[in-house]
Short mmCIF file of C-alpha atoms in Angstrom, two decimals:
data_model
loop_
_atom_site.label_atom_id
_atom_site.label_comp_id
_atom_site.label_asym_id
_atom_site.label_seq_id
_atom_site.Cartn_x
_atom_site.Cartn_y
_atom_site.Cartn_z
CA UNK H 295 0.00 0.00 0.00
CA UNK H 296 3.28 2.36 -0.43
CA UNK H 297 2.32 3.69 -3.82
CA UNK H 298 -0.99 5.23 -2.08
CA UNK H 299 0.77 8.66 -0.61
CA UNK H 300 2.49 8.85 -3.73
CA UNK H 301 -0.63 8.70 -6.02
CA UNK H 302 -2.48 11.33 -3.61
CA UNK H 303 0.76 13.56 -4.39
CA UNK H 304 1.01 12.99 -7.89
CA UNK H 305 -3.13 13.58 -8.15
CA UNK H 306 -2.78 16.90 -6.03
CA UNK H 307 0.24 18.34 -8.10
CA UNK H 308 -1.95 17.65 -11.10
CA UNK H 309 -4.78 18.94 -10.29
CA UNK H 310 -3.80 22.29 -7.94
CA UNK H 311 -2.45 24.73 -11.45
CA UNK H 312 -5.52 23.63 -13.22
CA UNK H 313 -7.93 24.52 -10.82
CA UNK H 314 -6.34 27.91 -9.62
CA UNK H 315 -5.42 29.09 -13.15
CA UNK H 316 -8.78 31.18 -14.68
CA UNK H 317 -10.05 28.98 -17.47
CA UNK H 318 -10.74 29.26 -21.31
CA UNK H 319 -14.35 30.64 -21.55
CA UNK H 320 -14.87 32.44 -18.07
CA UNK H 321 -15.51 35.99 -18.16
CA UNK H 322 -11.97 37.55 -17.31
CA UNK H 323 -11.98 39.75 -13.65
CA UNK H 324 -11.56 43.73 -13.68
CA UNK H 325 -7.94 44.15 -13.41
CA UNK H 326 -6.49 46.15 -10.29
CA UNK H 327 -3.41 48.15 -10.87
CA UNK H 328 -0.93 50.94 -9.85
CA UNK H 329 0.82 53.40 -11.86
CA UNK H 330 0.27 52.84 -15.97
CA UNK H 331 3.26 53.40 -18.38
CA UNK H 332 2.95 53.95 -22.05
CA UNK H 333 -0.54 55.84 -21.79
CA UNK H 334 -3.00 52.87 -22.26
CA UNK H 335 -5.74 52.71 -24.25
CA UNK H 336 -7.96 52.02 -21.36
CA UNK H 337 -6.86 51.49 -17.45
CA UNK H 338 -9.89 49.01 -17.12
CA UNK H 339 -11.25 46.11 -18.78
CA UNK H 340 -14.63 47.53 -18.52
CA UNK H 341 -13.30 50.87 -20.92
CA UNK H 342 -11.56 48.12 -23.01
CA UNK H 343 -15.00 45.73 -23.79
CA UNK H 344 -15.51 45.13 -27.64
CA UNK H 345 -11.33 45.23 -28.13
CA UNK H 346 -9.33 41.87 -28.34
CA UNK H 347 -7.13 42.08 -24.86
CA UNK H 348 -3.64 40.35 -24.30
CA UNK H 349 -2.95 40.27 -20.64
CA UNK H 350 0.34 39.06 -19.26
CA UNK H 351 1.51 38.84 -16.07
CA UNK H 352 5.54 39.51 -15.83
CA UNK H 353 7.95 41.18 -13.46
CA UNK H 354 11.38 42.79 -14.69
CA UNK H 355 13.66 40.20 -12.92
CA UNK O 42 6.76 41.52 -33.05
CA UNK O 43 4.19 43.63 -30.68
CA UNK O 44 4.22 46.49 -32.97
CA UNK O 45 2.32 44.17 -35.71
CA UNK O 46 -0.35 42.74 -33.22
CA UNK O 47 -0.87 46.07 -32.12
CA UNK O 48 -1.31 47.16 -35.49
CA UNK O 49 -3.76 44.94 -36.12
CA UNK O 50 -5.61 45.94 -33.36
CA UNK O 51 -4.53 43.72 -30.10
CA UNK O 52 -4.34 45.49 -27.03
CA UNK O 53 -1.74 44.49 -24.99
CA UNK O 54 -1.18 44.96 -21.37
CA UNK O 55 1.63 43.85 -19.19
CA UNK O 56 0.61 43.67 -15.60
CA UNK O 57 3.57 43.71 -12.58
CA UNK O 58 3.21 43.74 -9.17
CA UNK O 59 6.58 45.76 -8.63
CA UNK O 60 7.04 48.82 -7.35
CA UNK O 61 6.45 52.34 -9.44
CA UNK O 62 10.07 52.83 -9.85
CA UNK O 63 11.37 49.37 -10.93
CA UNK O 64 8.48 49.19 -13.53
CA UNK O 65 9.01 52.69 -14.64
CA UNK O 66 13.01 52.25 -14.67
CA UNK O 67 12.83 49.14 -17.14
CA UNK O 68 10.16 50.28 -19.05
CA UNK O 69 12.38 53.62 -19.67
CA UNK O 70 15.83 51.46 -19.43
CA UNK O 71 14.35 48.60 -22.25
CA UNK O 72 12.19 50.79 -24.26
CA UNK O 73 8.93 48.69 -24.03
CA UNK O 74 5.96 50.45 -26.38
CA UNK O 75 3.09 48.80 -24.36
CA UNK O 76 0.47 49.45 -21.77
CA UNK O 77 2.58 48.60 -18.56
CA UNK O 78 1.37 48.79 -14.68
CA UNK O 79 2.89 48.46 -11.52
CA UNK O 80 1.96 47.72 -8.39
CA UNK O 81 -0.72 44.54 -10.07
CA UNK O 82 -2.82 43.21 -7.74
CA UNK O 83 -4.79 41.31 -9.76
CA UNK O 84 -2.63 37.67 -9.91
CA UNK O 85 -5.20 35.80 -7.19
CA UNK O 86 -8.27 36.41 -8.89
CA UNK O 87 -6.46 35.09 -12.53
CA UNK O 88 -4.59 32.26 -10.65
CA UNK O 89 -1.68 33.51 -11.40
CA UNK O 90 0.98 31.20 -9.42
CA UNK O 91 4.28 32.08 -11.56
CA UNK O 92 5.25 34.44 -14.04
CA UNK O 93 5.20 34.74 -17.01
CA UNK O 94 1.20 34.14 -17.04
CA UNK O 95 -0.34 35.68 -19.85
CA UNK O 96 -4.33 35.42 -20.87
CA UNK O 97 -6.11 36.26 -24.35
CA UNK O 98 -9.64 38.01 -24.09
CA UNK O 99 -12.30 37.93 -26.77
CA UNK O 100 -14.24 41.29 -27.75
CA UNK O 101 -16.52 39.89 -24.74
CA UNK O 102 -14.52 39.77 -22.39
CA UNK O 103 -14.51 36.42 -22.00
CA UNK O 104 -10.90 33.87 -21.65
CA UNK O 105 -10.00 32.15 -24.98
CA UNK O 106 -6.35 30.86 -24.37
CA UNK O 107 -4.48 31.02 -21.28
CA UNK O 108 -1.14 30.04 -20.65
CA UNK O 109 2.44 30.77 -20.94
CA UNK O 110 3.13 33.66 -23.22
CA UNK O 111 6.31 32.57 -24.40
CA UNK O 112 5.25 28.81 -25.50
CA UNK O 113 2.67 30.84 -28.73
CA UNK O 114 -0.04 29.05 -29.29
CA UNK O 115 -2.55 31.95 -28.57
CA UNK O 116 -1.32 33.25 -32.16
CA UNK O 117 -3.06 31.03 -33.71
CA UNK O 118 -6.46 32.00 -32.19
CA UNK O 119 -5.81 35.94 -32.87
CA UNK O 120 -6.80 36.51 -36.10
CA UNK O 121 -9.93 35.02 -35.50
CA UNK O 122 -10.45 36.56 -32.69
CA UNK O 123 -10.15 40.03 -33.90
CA UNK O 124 -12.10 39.55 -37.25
CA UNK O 125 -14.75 38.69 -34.50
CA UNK O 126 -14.55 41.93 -32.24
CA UNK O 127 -14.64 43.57 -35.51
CA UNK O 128 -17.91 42.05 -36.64
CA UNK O 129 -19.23 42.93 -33.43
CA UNK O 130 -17.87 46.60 -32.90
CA UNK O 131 -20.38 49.16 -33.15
CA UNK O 132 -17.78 51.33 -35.51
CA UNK O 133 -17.62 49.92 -38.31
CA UNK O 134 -16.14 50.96 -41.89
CA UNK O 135 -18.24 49.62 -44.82
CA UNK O 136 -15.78 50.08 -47.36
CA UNK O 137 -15.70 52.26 -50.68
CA UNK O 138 -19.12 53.99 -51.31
CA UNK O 139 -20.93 56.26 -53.09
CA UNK O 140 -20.49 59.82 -52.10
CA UNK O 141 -24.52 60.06 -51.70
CA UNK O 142 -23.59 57.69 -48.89
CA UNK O 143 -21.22 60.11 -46.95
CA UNK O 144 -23.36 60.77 -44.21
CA UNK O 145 -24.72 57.44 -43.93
CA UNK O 146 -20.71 55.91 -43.88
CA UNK O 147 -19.48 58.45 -41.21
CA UNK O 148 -22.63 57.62 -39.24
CA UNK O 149 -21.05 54.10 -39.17
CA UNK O 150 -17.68 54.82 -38.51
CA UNK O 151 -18.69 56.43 -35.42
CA UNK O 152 -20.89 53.42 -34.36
CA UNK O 153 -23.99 55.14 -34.77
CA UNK O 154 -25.26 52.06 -37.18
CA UNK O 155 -29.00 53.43 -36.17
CA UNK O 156 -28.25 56.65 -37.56
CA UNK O 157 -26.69 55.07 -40.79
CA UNK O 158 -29.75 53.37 -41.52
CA UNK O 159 -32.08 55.98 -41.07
CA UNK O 160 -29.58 58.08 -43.62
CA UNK O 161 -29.58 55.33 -46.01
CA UNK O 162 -33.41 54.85 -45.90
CA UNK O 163 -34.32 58.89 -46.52
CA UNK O 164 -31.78 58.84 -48.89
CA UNK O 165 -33.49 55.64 -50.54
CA UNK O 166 -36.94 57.71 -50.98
CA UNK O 167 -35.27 60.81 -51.94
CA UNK O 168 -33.96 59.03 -55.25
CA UNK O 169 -36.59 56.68 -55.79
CA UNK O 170 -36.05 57.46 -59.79
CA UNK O 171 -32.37 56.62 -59.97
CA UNK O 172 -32.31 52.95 -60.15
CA UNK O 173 -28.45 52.42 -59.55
CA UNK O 174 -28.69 54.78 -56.74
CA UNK O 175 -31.45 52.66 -54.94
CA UNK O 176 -29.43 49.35 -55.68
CA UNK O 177 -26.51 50.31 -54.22
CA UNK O 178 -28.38 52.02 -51.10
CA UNK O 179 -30.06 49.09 -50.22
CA UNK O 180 -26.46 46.92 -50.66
CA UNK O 181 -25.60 49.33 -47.55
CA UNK O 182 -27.98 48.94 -46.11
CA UNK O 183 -27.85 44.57 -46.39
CA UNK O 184 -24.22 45.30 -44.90
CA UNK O 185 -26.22 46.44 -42.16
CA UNK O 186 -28.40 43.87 -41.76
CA UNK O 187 -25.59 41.24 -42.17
CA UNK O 188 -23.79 43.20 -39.25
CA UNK O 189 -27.27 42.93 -37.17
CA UNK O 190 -27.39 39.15 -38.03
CA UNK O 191 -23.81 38.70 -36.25
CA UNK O 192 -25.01 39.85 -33.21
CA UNK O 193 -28.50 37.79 -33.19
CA UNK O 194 -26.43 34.93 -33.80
CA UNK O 195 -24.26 35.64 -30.10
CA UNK O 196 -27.48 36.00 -28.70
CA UNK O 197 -28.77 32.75 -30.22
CA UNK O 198 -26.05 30.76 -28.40
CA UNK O 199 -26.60 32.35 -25.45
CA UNK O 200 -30.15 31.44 -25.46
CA UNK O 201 -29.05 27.55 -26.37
CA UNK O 202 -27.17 27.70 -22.79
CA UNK O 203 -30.47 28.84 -21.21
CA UNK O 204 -28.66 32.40 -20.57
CA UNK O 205 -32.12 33.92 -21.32
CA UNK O 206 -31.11 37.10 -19.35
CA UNK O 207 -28.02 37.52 -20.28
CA UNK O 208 -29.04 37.59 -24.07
CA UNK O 209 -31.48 39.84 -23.10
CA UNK O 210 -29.52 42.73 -21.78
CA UNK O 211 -27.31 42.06 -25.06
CA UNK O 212 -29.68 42.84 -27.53
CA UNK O 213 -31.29 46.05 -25.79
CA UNK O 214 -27.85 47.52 -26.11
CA UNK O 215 -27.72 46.10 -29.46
CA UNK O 216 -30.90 47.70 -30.16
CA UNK O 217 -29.54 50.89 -28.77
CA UNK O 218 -26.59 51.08 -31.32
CA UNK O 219 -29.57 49.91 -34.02
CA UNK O 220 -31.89 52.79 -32.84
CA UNK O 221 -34.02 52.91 -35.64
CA UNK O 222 -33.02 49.82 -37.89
CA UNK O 223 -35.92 47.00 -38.44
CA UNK O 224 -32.89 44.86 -36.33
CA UNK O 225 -33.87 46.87 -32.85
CA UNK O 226 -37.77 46.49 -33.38
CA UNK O 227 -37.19 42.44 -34.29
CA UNK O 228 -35.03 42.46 -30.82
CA UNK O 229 -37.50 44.13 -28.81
CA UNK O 230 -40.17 42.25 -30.00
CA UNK O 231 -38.06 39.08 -29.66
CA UNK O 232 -37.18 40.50 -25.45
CA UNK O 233 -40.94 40.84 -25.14
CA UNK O 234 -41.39 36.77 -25.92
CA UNK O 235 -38.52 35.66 -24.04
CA UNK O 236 -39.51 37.74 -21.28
CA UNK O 237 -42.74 36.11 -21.54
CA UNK O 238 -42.51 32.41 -22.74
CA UNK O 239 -39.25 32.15 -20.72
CA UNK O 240 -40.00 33.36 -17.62
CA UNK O 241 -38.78 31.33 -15.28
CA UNK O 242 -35.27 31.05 -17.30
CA UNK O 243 -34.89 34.94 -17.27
CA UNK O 244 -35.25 34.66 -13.69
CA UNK O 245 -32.87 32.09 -12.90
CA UNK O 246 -30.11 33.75 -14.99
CA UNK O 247 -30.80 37.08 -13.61
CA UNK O 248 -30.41 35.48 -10.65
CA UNK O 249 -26.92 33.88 -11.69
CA UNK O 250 -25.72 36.84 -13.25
CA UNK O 251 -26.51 38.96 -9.72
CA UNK O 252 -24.09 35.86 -7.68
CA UNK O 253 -21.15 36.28 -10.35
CA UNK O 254 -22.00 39.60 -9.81
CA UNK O 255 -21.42 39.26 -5.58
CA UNK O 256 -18.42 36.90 -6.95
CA UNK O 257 -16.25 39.59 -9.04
CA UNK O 258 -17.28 42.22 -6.27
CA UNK O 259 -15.37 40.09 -3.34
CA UNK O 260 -17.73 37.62 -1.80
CA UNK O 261 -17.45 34.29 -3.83
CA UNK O 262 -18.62 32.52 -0.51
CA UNK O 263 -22.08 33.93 -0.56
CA UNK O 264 -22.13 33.76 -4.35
CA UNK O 265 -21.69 30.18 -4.18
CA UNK O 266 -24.43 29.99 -1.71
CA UNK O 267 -27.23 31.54 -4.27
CA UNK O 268 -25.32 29.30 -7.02
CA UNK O 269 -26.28 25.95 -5.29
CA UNK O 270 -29.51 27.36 -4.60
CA UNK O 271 -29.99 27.79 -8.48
CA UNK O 272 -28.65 25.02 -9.25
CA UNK O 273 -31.24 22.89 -7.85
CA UNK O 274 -33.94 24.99 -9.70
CA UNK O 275 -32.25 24.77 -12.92
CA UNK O 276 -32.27 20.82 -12.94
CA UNK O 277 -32.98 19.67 -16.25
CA UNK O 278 -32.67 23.16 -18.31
CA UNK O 279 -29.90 23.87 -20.38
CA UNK O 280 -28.82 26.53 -17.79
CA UNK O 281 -27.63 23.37 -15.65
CA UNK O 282 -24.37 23.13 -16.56
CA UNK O 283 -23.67 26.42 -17.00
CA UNK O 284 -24.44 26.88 -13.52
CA UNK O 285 -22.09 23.94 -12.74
CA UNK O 286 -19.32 25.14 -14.33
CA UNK O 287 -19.74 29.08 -12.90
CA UNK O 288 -19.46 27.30 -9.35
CA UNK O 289 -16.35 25.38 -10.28
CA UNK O 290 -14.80 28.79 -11.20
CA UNK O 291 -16.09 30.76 -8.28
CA UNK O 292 -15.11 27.88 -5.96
CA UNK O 293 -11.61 27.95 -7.24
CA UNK O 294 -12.07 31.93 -6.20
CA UNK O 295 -13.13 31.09 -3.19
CA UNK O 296 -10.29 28.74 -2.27
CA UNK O 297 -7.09 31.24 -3.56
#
């Protein structure tokens, strides 16, 4: 019965990034930011509805 | 490679949750072109464990890839993706017409596609004689119509999911940009049935739109609450599953 914690492990690591990561086809959260850079077209999602949006998440290290 | 998505219309934004002056430093130090904020707090509610993260919205507002920015496959969907916000923006350009058709084509290009029609249609009866004139008129107008038929067609699948409420609210402000087009009396009439013959489905998705609602504005807990509730109403409509699948993602809320 060894292999049982193992499975739970393997199960949980599979399953945690898929359930926290927003899926295909919900309808995307209002974004909450700071300072903007580069004058953006619109600071909210909301001002942005009806445009195709690329979001991505990054840091500068 | 940003510059030509751009171009084409993508908006990009790159969310951090550094500081002001570490995001404004690089930005400056690397010359990046794009929409770029500091201080992000927005990684919980995407799920966001580990950078980069990036996530591809539809005209709606809705997810259509997510994933890691770097590994492309999102590229694929874009072009499709923006020939569909275009076919569902309320500016619109219809192309090389006649110059009796000014007013009518700036009308559209401001999203006033109401207005547009009503120009067309005076201008239709004012040069009833001129044969040519009235064809190509009324091929404007058609490009109107075909523009109106897009967005009864998002309503139609919304309806299919039991989202009775939802497609609703979409085509009275569909009908408001069509102010005055045969498309907004067909929608209003068409509200009025639903309204009517689908009573109970309106009121049920009402009812799930007001608990995403509670979800986006902080309280996923008591959103799931009025969820279950629903749920057990919904049993054996189409707006079942739907309702399934909003508590899976407000549950994952709930738990980050």
């Amino acid at each position: 019965m060894s292999y049982l914690p193992t499975l739970g492990l393997a199960i949980g690591l599979m399953a945690t990034p898929l359930a926290a990561q927003l899926p295909v086809g919900s309808q995307a959260p209002e974004i909450e930011t700071g300072e903007w850079f580069n004058e953006p077209v619109g600071t909210t999602l909301e001002d942005l509805r009806g445009r195709v949006v690329f979001i991505e998440f990054w840091a500068t290290w | 490679m940003w510059g030509e998505y751009e171009e084409k219309g993508l908006v990009i934004l790159a969310l951090s949750d550094e500081g002001k002056s570490t995001v404004g430093n690089f930005v400056e130090d690397f010359g990046m072109t794009y929409p770029t904020a500091s201080g992000a707090k927005s990684s919980r509610a995407y799920g966001v464990s580990g950078i980069p993260a990036a996530f591809l919205l539809g005209w709606d507002g809705r997810v259509l890839w997510q994933g890691n920015p770097l590994a492309a496959g999102w590229e694929g969907m874009l072009d499709e993706a923006l020939e569909e916000a275009r076919k569902m923006a309320d500016e619109w350009d219809p192309g090389e017409q006649p110059s009796y058709l000014k007013k009518a084509v700036s009308h559209a290009r401001k999203g006033d596609i109401g207005k547009a029609w009503k120009e067309a249609a005076s201008l239709s009866s004012k040069m009833v004689d001129d044969l040519e004139a009235t064809a190509k008129i009324k091929t404007f107008q058609s490009l109107i119509e075909e523009r109106a038929g897009y967005r009864s067609a998002y309503a139609e699948t919304m309806l299919q999911q039991g989202r009775v409420f939802e497609a609703c609210e979409f085509l009275a402000s569909s009908g408001k940009v069509f102010k005055g087009a045969p498309a907004e009396a067909a929608w209003n009439e068409q509200i009025k049935i639903l309204k009517k013959d689908q009573k109970e489905l309106y009121s049920l998705d009402k009812k799930r739109v007001d608990a995403l609602e509670k979800a986006a504005k902080g309280s996923p807990d008591k959103a799931l609450k009025s969820l279950e509730k629903l749920k057990e109403k919904a049993s054996g409509t189409p707006l079942y599953p739907i309702i399934q699948e909003d508590m899976g993602r407000v549950a994952a809320q709930a738990a980050r």
